[in-house]
């Protein structure tokens, strides 16, 4: 199969990146990771790019015009899908317009509930019965684009922030690759 070129944006640990790299080894997985972009020079996830010989770029978001630079590089590398994987930076409306329907994100809650930050804390405080993760398209509003895939689990009485995070991220490892497969199956 002809795989599409993807770019993964990260800011931190990179466990979703690690998992997606593993999935790309499957002949039938629809994407290849052509590039990794991090806005944090200390992101642990950069190591996964390094050890798998995937080109990576560290960008300084304080520099004017940094998004134009990313756009240029992404076009040059013929990237057709951008996967945000723990990328903790808001993407500008201009960038989203340029790349409409080609940027997807993983969020640690069952959207449309608990958009934004601090999701685990808010879920626990509100004594929710279930939570999970969502893979969705990016649009101009925060955590608002069309949902591609969701997975949930029931919250136990003795659950804490750490167990919620572990369980949610375990589901992310299933939900993200599934969402990418779904995207190309429907095209
Ligand atoms: C993931 O759990 C993801 O849902 C969350 O950051 C984590 C990154 O983990 N994303 C957001 O909160 C976006 N609003 P990773 O760096 O190990 O993939």
PDB file of C-alpha atoms and ligand atoms in Angstrom:
ATOM      1  CA  UNK A   1       0.000   0.000   0.000  1.00  0.00           C
ATOM      2  CA  UNK A   2       1.115   3.569  -0.621  1.00  0.00           C
ATOM      3  CA  UNK A   3       1.429   5.126   2.792  1.00  0.00           C
ATOM      4  CA  UNK A   4       0.671   8.791   3.483  1.00  0.00           C
ATOM      5  CA  UNK A   5       3.347  11.027   4.971  1.00  0.00           C
ATOM      6  CA  UNK A   6       2.560  12.145   8.500  1.00  0.00           C
ATOM      7  CA  UNK A   7       4.150  14.578  10.913  1.00  0.00           C
ATOM      8  CA  UNK A   8       3.740  14.156  14.676  1.00  0.00           C
ATOM      9  CA  UNK A   9       3.749  17.216  16.927  1.00  0.00           C
ATOM     10  CA  UNK A  10       4.845  16.651  20.530  1.00  0.00           C
ATOM     11  CA  UNK A  11       5.708  18.638  23.649  1.00  0.00           C
ATOM     12  CA  UNK A  12       6.567  16.022  26.268  1.00  0.00           C
ATOM     13  CA  UNK A  13       6.842  12.350  27.063  1.00  0.00           C
ATOM     14  CA  UNK A  14       5.899  11.079  23.615  1.00  0.00           C
ATOM     15  CA  UNK A  15       4.208   7.822  24.559  1.00  0.00           C
ATOM     16  CA  UNK A  16       1.660   8.314  21.770  1.00  0.00           C
ATOM     17  CA  UNK A  17       4.512   9.000  19.367  1.00  0.00           C
ATOM     18  CA  UNK A  18       6.269   5.821  20.503  1.00  0.00           C
ATOM     19  CA  UNK A  19       3.109   3.820  19.930  1.00  0.00           C
ATOM     20  CA  UNK A  20       2.453   5.320  16.491  1.00  0.00           C
ATOM     21  CA  UNK A  21       6.049   4.597  15.431  1.00  0.00           C
ATOM     22  CA  UNK A  22       5.487   0.962  16.413  1.00  0.00           C
ATOM     23  CA  UNK A  23       2.256   0.831  14.396  1.00  0.00           C
ATOM     24  CA  UNK A  24       3.923   2.219  11.257  1.00  0.00           C
ATOM     25  CA  UNK A  25       6.025  -0.962  11.091  1.00  0.00           C
ATOM     26  CA  UNK A  26       2.836  -2.736  10.033  1.00  0.00           C
ATOM     27  CA  UNK A  27       2.651  -2.833   6.257  1.00  0.00           C
ATOM     28  CA  UNK A  28      -1.088  -2.126   6.368  1.00  0.00           C
ATOM     29  CA  UNK A  29      -0.935   0.887   8.668  1.00  0.00           C
ATOM     30  CA  UNK A  30      -1.801   3.852   6.401  1.00  0.00           C
ATOM     31  CA  UNK A  31       0.882   6.348   7.454  1.00  0.00           C
ATOM     32  CA  UNK A  32       4.626   6.721   7.639  1.00  0.00           C
ATOM     33  CA  UNK A  33       6.097   9.197  10.092  1.00  0.00           C
ATOM     34  CA  UNK A  34       8.216  11.486   7.975  1.00  0.00           C
ATOM     35  CA  UNK A  35       8.901  14.116  10.608  1.00  0.00           C
ATOM     36  CA  UNK A  36       8.533  14.873  14.319  1.00  0.00           C
ATOM     37  CA  UNK A  37       8.155  18.450  15.512  1.00  0.00           C
ATOM     38  CA  UNK A  38       8.591  19.492  19.131  1.00  0.00           C
ATOM     39  CA  UNK A  39       8.082  22.927  20.641  1.00  0.00           C
ATOM     40  CA  UNK A  40      10.086  21.794  23.667  1.00  0.00           C
ATOM     41  CA  UNK A  41      13.774  21.096  23.281  1.00  0.00           C
ATOM     42  CA  UNK A  42      13.710  18.909  26.409  1.00  0.00           C
ATOM     43  CA  UNK A  43      10.766  16.758  25.340  1.00  0.00           C
ATOM     44  CA  UNK A  44      11.516  13.126  26.161  1.00  0.00           C
ATOM     45  CA  UNK A  45       9.632  12.111  23.023  1.00  0.00           C
ATOM     46  CA  UNK A  46      12.435  13.450  20.799  1.00  0.00           C
ATOM     47  CA  UNK A  47      14.419  10.353  21.793  1.00  0.00           C
ATOM     48  CA  UNK A  48      11.891   8.111  20.038  1.00  0.00           C
ATOM     49  CA  UNK A  49      12.492  10.052  16.826  1.00  0.00           C
ATOM     50  CA  UNK A  50      16.258   9.766  17.330  1.00  0.00           C
ATOM     51  CA  UNK A  51      16.389   6.029  18.015  1.00  0.00           C
ATOM     52  CA  UNK A  52      14.092   5.317  15.083  1.00  0.00           C
ATOM     53  CA  UNK A  53      16.032   7.607  12.706  1.00  0.00           C
ATOM     54  CA  UNK A  54      13.034   9.848  12.090  1.00  0.00           C
ATOM     55  CA  UNK A  55      13.977  13.444  11.234  1.00  0.00           C
ATOM     56  CA  UNK A  56      12.913  15.861  13.965  1.00  0.00           C
ATOM     57  CA  UNK A  57      12.691  19.564  14.331  1.00  0.00           C
ATOM     58  CA  UNK A  58      12.678  21.632  17.501  1.00  0.00           C
ATOM     59  CA  UNK A  59      10.843  24.874  17.050  1.00  0.00           C
ATOM     60  CA  UNK A  60      11.022  28.019  19.090  1.00  0.00           C
ATOM     61  CA  UNK A  61       7.462  29.252  19.377  1.00  0.00           C
ATOM     62  CA  UNK A  62       8.685  32.576  20.762  1.00  0.00           C
ATOM     63  CA  UNK A  63      10.238  33.407  17.411  1.00  0.00           C
ATOM     64  CA  UNK A  64       8.086  35.435  15.033  1.00  0.00           C
ATOM     65  CA  UNK A  65       6.928  33.530  11.986  1.00  0.00           C
ATOM     66  CA  UNK A  66       7.608  30.087  13.472  1.00  0.00           C
ATOM     67  CA  UNK A  67       4.360  28.714  12.053  1.00  0.00           C
ATOM     68  CA  UNK A  68       5.287  29.872   8.545  1.00  0.00           C
ATOM     69  CA  UNK A  69       8.504  27.926   8.916  1.00  0.00           C
ATOM     70  CA  UNK A  70       6.574  24.806   9.962  1.00  0.00           C
ATOM     71  CA  UNK A  71       4.170  25.232   7.023  1.00  0.00           C
ATOM     72  CA  UNK A  72       7.064  25.516   4.622  1.00  0.00           C
ATOM     73  CA  UNK A  73       8.742  22.365   5.979  1.00  0.00           C
ATOM     74  CA  UNK A  74       5.492  20.446   5.996  1.00  0.00           C
ATOM     75  CA  UNK A  75       4.788  21.333   2.383  1.00  0.00           C
ATOM     76  CA  UNK A  76       8.339  20.459   1.367  1.00  0.00           C
ATOM     77  CA  UNK A  77       7.982  17.032   3.006  1.00  0.00           C
ATOM     78  CA  UNK A  78       4.590  16.445   1.325  1.00  0.00           C
ATOM     79  CA  UNK A  79       2.929  15.833   4.685  1.00  0.00           C
ATOM     80  CA  UNK A  80      -0.735  14.958   4.348  1.00  0.00           C
ATOM     81  CA  UNK A  81      -1.587  14.331   8.003  1.00  0.00           C
ATOM     82  CA  UNK A  82      -0.519  16.134  11.179  1.00  0.00           C
ATOM     83  CA  UNK A  83      -1.042  14.184  14.400  1.00  0.00           C
ATOM     84  CA  UNK A  84      -0.908  16.208  17.585  1.00  0.00           C
ATOM     85  CA  UNK A  85       0.303  13.908  20.345  1.00  0.00           C
ATOM     86  CA  UNK A  86       0.490  15.825  23.586  1.00  0.00           C
ATOM     87  CA  UNK A  87       1.332  19.048  21.714  1.00  0.00           C
ATOM     88  CA  UNK A  88       0.556  21.700  24.311  1.00  0.00           C
ATOM     89  CA  UNK A  89       0.505  24.763  22.080  1.00  0.00           C
ATOM     90  CA  UNK A  90      -2.510  26.410  20.455  1.00  0.00           C
ATOM     91  CA  UNK A  91      -2.349  26.259  16.661  1.00  0.00           C
ATOM     92  CA  UNK A  92      -3.269  29.485  14.874  1.00  0.00           C
ATOM     93  CA  UNK A  93      -6.444  29.878  12.801  1.00  0.00           C
ATOM     94  CA  UNK A  94      -4.304  30.608   9.750  1.00  0.00           C
ATOM     95  CA  UNK A  95      -2.407  27.348  10.126  1.00  0.00           C
ATOM     96  CA  UNK A  96      -5.639  25.395  10.627  1.00  0.00           C
ATOM     97  CA  UNK A  97      -7.158  26.982   7.497  1.00  0.00           C
ATOM     98  CA  UNK A  98      -4.094  25.992   5.461  1.00  0.00           C
ATOM     99  CA  UNK A  99      -4.301  22.435   6.699  1.00  0.00           C
ATOM    100  CA  UNK A 100      -8.044  21.976   7.117  1.00  0.00           C
ATOM    101  CA  UNK A 101      -9.210  18.419   7.864  1.00  0.00           C
ATOM    102  CA  UNK A 102      -5.629  17.237   8.028  1.00  0.00           C
ATOM    103  CA  UNK A 103      -4.805  17.925  11.683  1.00  0.00           C
ATOM    104  CA  UNK A 104      -5.962  15.477  14.323  1.00  0.00           C
ATOM    105  CA  UNK A 105      -5.503  15.448  18.086  1.00  0.00           C
ATOM    106  CA  UNK A 106      -5.735  13.147  21.100  1.00  0.00           C
ATOM    107  CA  UNK A 107      -7.537  14.544  24.136  1.00  0.00           C
ATOM    108  CA  UNK A 108      -7.716  12.858  27.573  1.00  0.00           C
ATOM    109  CA  UNK A 109     -11.496  13.090  28.107  1.00  0.00           C
ATOM    110  CA  UNK A 110     -14.730  12.115  26.457  1.00  0.00           C
ATOM    111  CA  UNK A 111     -15.280  15.202  24.326  1.00  0.00           C
ATOM    112  CA  UNK A 112     -17.316  17.398  24.197  1.00  0.00           C
ATOM    113  CA  UNK A 113     -16.932  17.061  27.977  1.00  0.00           C
ATOM    114  CA  UNK A 114     -13.849  18.481  29.683  1.00  0.00           C
ATOM    115  CA  UNK A 115     -12.249  20.504  26.934  1.00  0.00           C
ATOM    116  CA  UNK A 116      -9.007  22.244  27.859  1.00  0.00           C
ATOM    117  CA  UNK A 117      -6.489  21.432  30.575  1.00  0.00           C
ATOM    118  CA  UNK A 118      -6.588  19.651  33.947  1.00  0.00           C
ATOM    119  CA  UNK A 119      -9.086  17.071  32.722  1.00  0.00           C
ATOM    120  CA  UNK A 120      -8.356  14.291  35.260  1.00  0.00           C
ATOM    121  CA  UNK A 121      -8.795  16.608  38.216  1.00  0.00           C
ATOM    122  CA  UNK A 122     -12.089  17.973  36.939  1.00  0.00           C
ATOM    123  CA  UNK A 123     -13.427  14.506  36.089  1.00  0.00           C
ATOM    124  CA  UNK A 124     -12.644  13.277  39.632  1.00  0.00           C
ATOM    125  CA  UNK A 125     -14.067  16.387  41.315  1.00  0.00           C
ATOM    126  CA  UNK A 126     -17.324  16.012  39.425  1.00  0.00           C
ATOM    127  CA  UNK A 127     -17.581  12.349  40.449  1.00  0.00           C
ATOM    128  CA  UNK A 128     -18.075  11.227  36.860  1.00  0.00           C
ATOM    129  CA  UNK A 129     -18.973   7.573  36.363  1.00  0.00           C
ATOM    130  CA  UNK A 130     -16.838   7.170  33.261  1.00  0.00           C
ATOM    131  CA  UNK A 131     -14.070   8.875  31.331  1.00  0.00           C
ATOM    132  CA  UNK A 132     -11.702   8.089  28.474  1.00  0.00           C
ATOM    133  CA  UNK A 133     -10.066   9.638  25.452  1.00  0.00           C
ATOM    134  CA  UNK A 134     -11.089  11.195  22.157  1.00  0.00           C
ATOM    135  CA  UNK A 135      -9.371  11.510  18.800  1.00  0.00           C
ATOM    136  CA  UNK A 136     -10.749  14.446  16.832  1.00  0.00           C
ATOM    137  CA  UNK A 137     -10.072  16.854  13.994  1.00  0.00           C
ATOM    138  CA  UNK A 138      -8.752  20.259  14.928  1.00  0.00           C
ATOM    139  CA  UNK A 139     -10.858  23.279  14.075  1.00  0.00           C
ATOM    140  CA  UNK A 140     -10.646  26.934  15.102  1.00  0.00           C
ATOM    141  CA  UNK A 141     -12.175  26.283  18.534  1.00  0.00           C
ATOM    142  CA  UNK A 142     -10.379  24.483  21.382  1.00  0.00           C
ATOM    143  CA  UNK A 143     -10.950  20.688  21.448  1.00  0.00           C
ATOM    144  CA  UNK A 144     -14.032  21.122  19.308  1.00  0.00           C
ATOM    145  CA  UNK A 145     -13.531  19.484  15.885  1.00  0.00           C
ATOM    146  CA  UNK A 146     -15.348  16.455  14.489  1.00  0.00           C
ATOM    147  CA  UNK A 147     -14.808  13.309  16.564  1.00  0.00           C
ATOM    148  CA  UNK A 148     -13.113  10.362  14.837  1.00  0.00           C
ATOM    149  CA  UNK A 149     -12.810   7.866  17.686  1.00  0.00           C
ATOM    150  CA  UNK A 150     -13.573   7.628  21.410  1.00  0.00           C
ATOM    151  CA  UNK A 151     -12.900   5.029  24.079  1.00  0.00           C
ATOM    152  CA  UNK A 152     -14.121   4.955  27.664  1.00  0.00           C
ATOM    153  CA  UNK A 153     -13.779   3.104  30.957  1.00  0.00           C
ATOM    154  CA  UNK A 154     -15.787   3.148  34.189  1.00  0.00           C
ATOM    155  CA  UNK A 155     -14.265   5.006  37.141  1.00  0.00           C
ATOM    156  CA  UNK A 156     -13.796   3.029  40.367  1.00  0.00           C
ATOM    157  CA  UNK A 157     -14.508   4.457  43.825  1.00  0.00           C
ATOM    158  CA  UNK A 158     -10.798   4.368  44.773  1.00  0.00           C
ATOM    159  CA  UNK A 159      -9.550   6.003  41.560  1.00  0.00           C
ATOM    160  CA  UNK A 160      -7.013   8.858  41.812  1.00  0.00           C
ATOM    161  CA  UNK A 161      -5.324  11.238  39.371  1.00  0.00           C
ATOM    162  CA  UNK A 162      -2.537   8.777  38.614  1.00  0.00           C
ATOM    163  CA  UNK A 163      -4.773   5.754  37.956  1.00  0.00           C
ATOM    164  CA  UNK A 164      -7.079   7.861  35.763  1.00  0.00           C
ATOM    165  CA  UNK A 165      -4.086   9.001  33.725  1.00  0.00           C
ATOM    166  CA  UNK A 166      -2.679   5.476  33.341  1.00  0.00           C
ATOM    167  CA  UNK A 167      -6.040   4.057  32.244  1.00  0.00           C
ATOM    168  CA  UNK A 168      -6.767   6.945  29.879  1.00  0.00           C
ATOM    169  CA  UNK A 169      -3.355   6.763  28.225  1.00  0.00           C
ATOM    170  CA  UNK A 170      -3.685   3.001  27.829  1.00  0.00           C
ATOM    171  CA  UNK A 171      -6.861   3.640  25.829  1.00  0.00           C
ATOM    172  CA  UNK A 172      -5.108   6.339  23.791  1.00  0.00           C
ATOM    173  CA  UNK A 173      -2.688   3.689  22.495  1.00  0.00           C
ATOM    174  CA  UNK A 174      -5.683   1.881  20.999  1.00  0.00           C
ATOM    175  CA  UNK A 175      -7.771   4.857  19.979  1.00  0.00           C
ATOM    176  CA  UNK A 176      -5.154   6.858  18.045  1.00  0.00           C
ATOM    177  CA  UNK A 177      -4.033   4.145  15.591  1.00  0.00           C
ATOM    178  CA  UNK A 178      -7.658   3.063  15.135  1.00  0.00           C
ATOM    179  CA  UNK A 179      -8.632   6.646  14.273  1.00  0.00           C
ATOM    180  CA  UNK A 180      -5.894   6.887  11.646  1.00  0.00           C
ATOM    181  CA  UNK A 181      -6.980   3.606  10.050  1.00  0.00           C
ATOM    182  CA  UNK A 182     -10.586   4.849  10.067  1.00  0.00           C
ATOM    183  CA  UNK A 183      -9.582   8.108   8.359  1.00  0.00           C
ATOM    184  CA  UNK A 184      -8.095   6.407   5.341  1.00  0.00           C
ATOM    185  CA  UNK A 185     -10.667   3.638   5.159  1.00  0.00           C
ATOM    186  CA  UNK A 186     -13.367   6.265   4.708  1.00  0.00           C
ATOM    187  CA  UNK A 187     -11.578   8.171   1.966  1.00  0.00           C
TER     188      UNK A 187
HETATM  189  C1  LIG B   1      -1.812  12.529  26.307  1.00  0.00           C
HETATM  190  O1  LIG B   1      -2.426  11.849  27.360  1.00  0.00           O
HETATM  191  C2  LIG B   1      -2.819  13.428  25.630  1.00  0.00           C
HETATM  192  O2  LIG B   1      -4.133  13.009  25.754  1.00  0.00           O
HETATM  193  C3  LIG B   1      -2.621  14.739  26.346  1.00  0.00           C
HETATM  194  O3  LIG B   1      -1.253  14.797  26.621  1.00  0.00           O
HETATM  195  C4  LIG B   1      -0.756  13.490  26.825  1.00  0.00           C
HETATM  196  C5  LIG B   1       0.553  13.371  26.082  1.00  0.00           C
HETATM  197  O4  LIG B   1       1.187  12.179  26.378  1.00  0.00           O
HETATM  198  N1  LIG B   1      -3.051  15.812  25.505  1.00  0.00           N
HETATM  199  C6  LIG B   1      -3.682  16.894  25.947  1.00  0.00           C
HETATM  200  O5  LIG B   1      -3.920  17.083  27.118  1.00  0.00           O
HETATM  201  C7  LIG B   1      -4.070  17.878  24.871  1.00  0.00           C
HETATM  202  N2  LIG B   1      -5.015  18.829  25.370  1.00  0.00           N
HETATM  203  P1  LIG B   1       2.426  11.694  25.541  1.00  0.00           P
HETATM  204  O6  LIG B   1       3.385  12.873  25.368  1.00  0.00           O
HETATM  205  O7  LIG B   1       3.021  10.603  26.395  1.00  0.00           O
HETATM  206  O8  LIG B   1       1.916  11.177  24.212  1.00  0.00           O
END
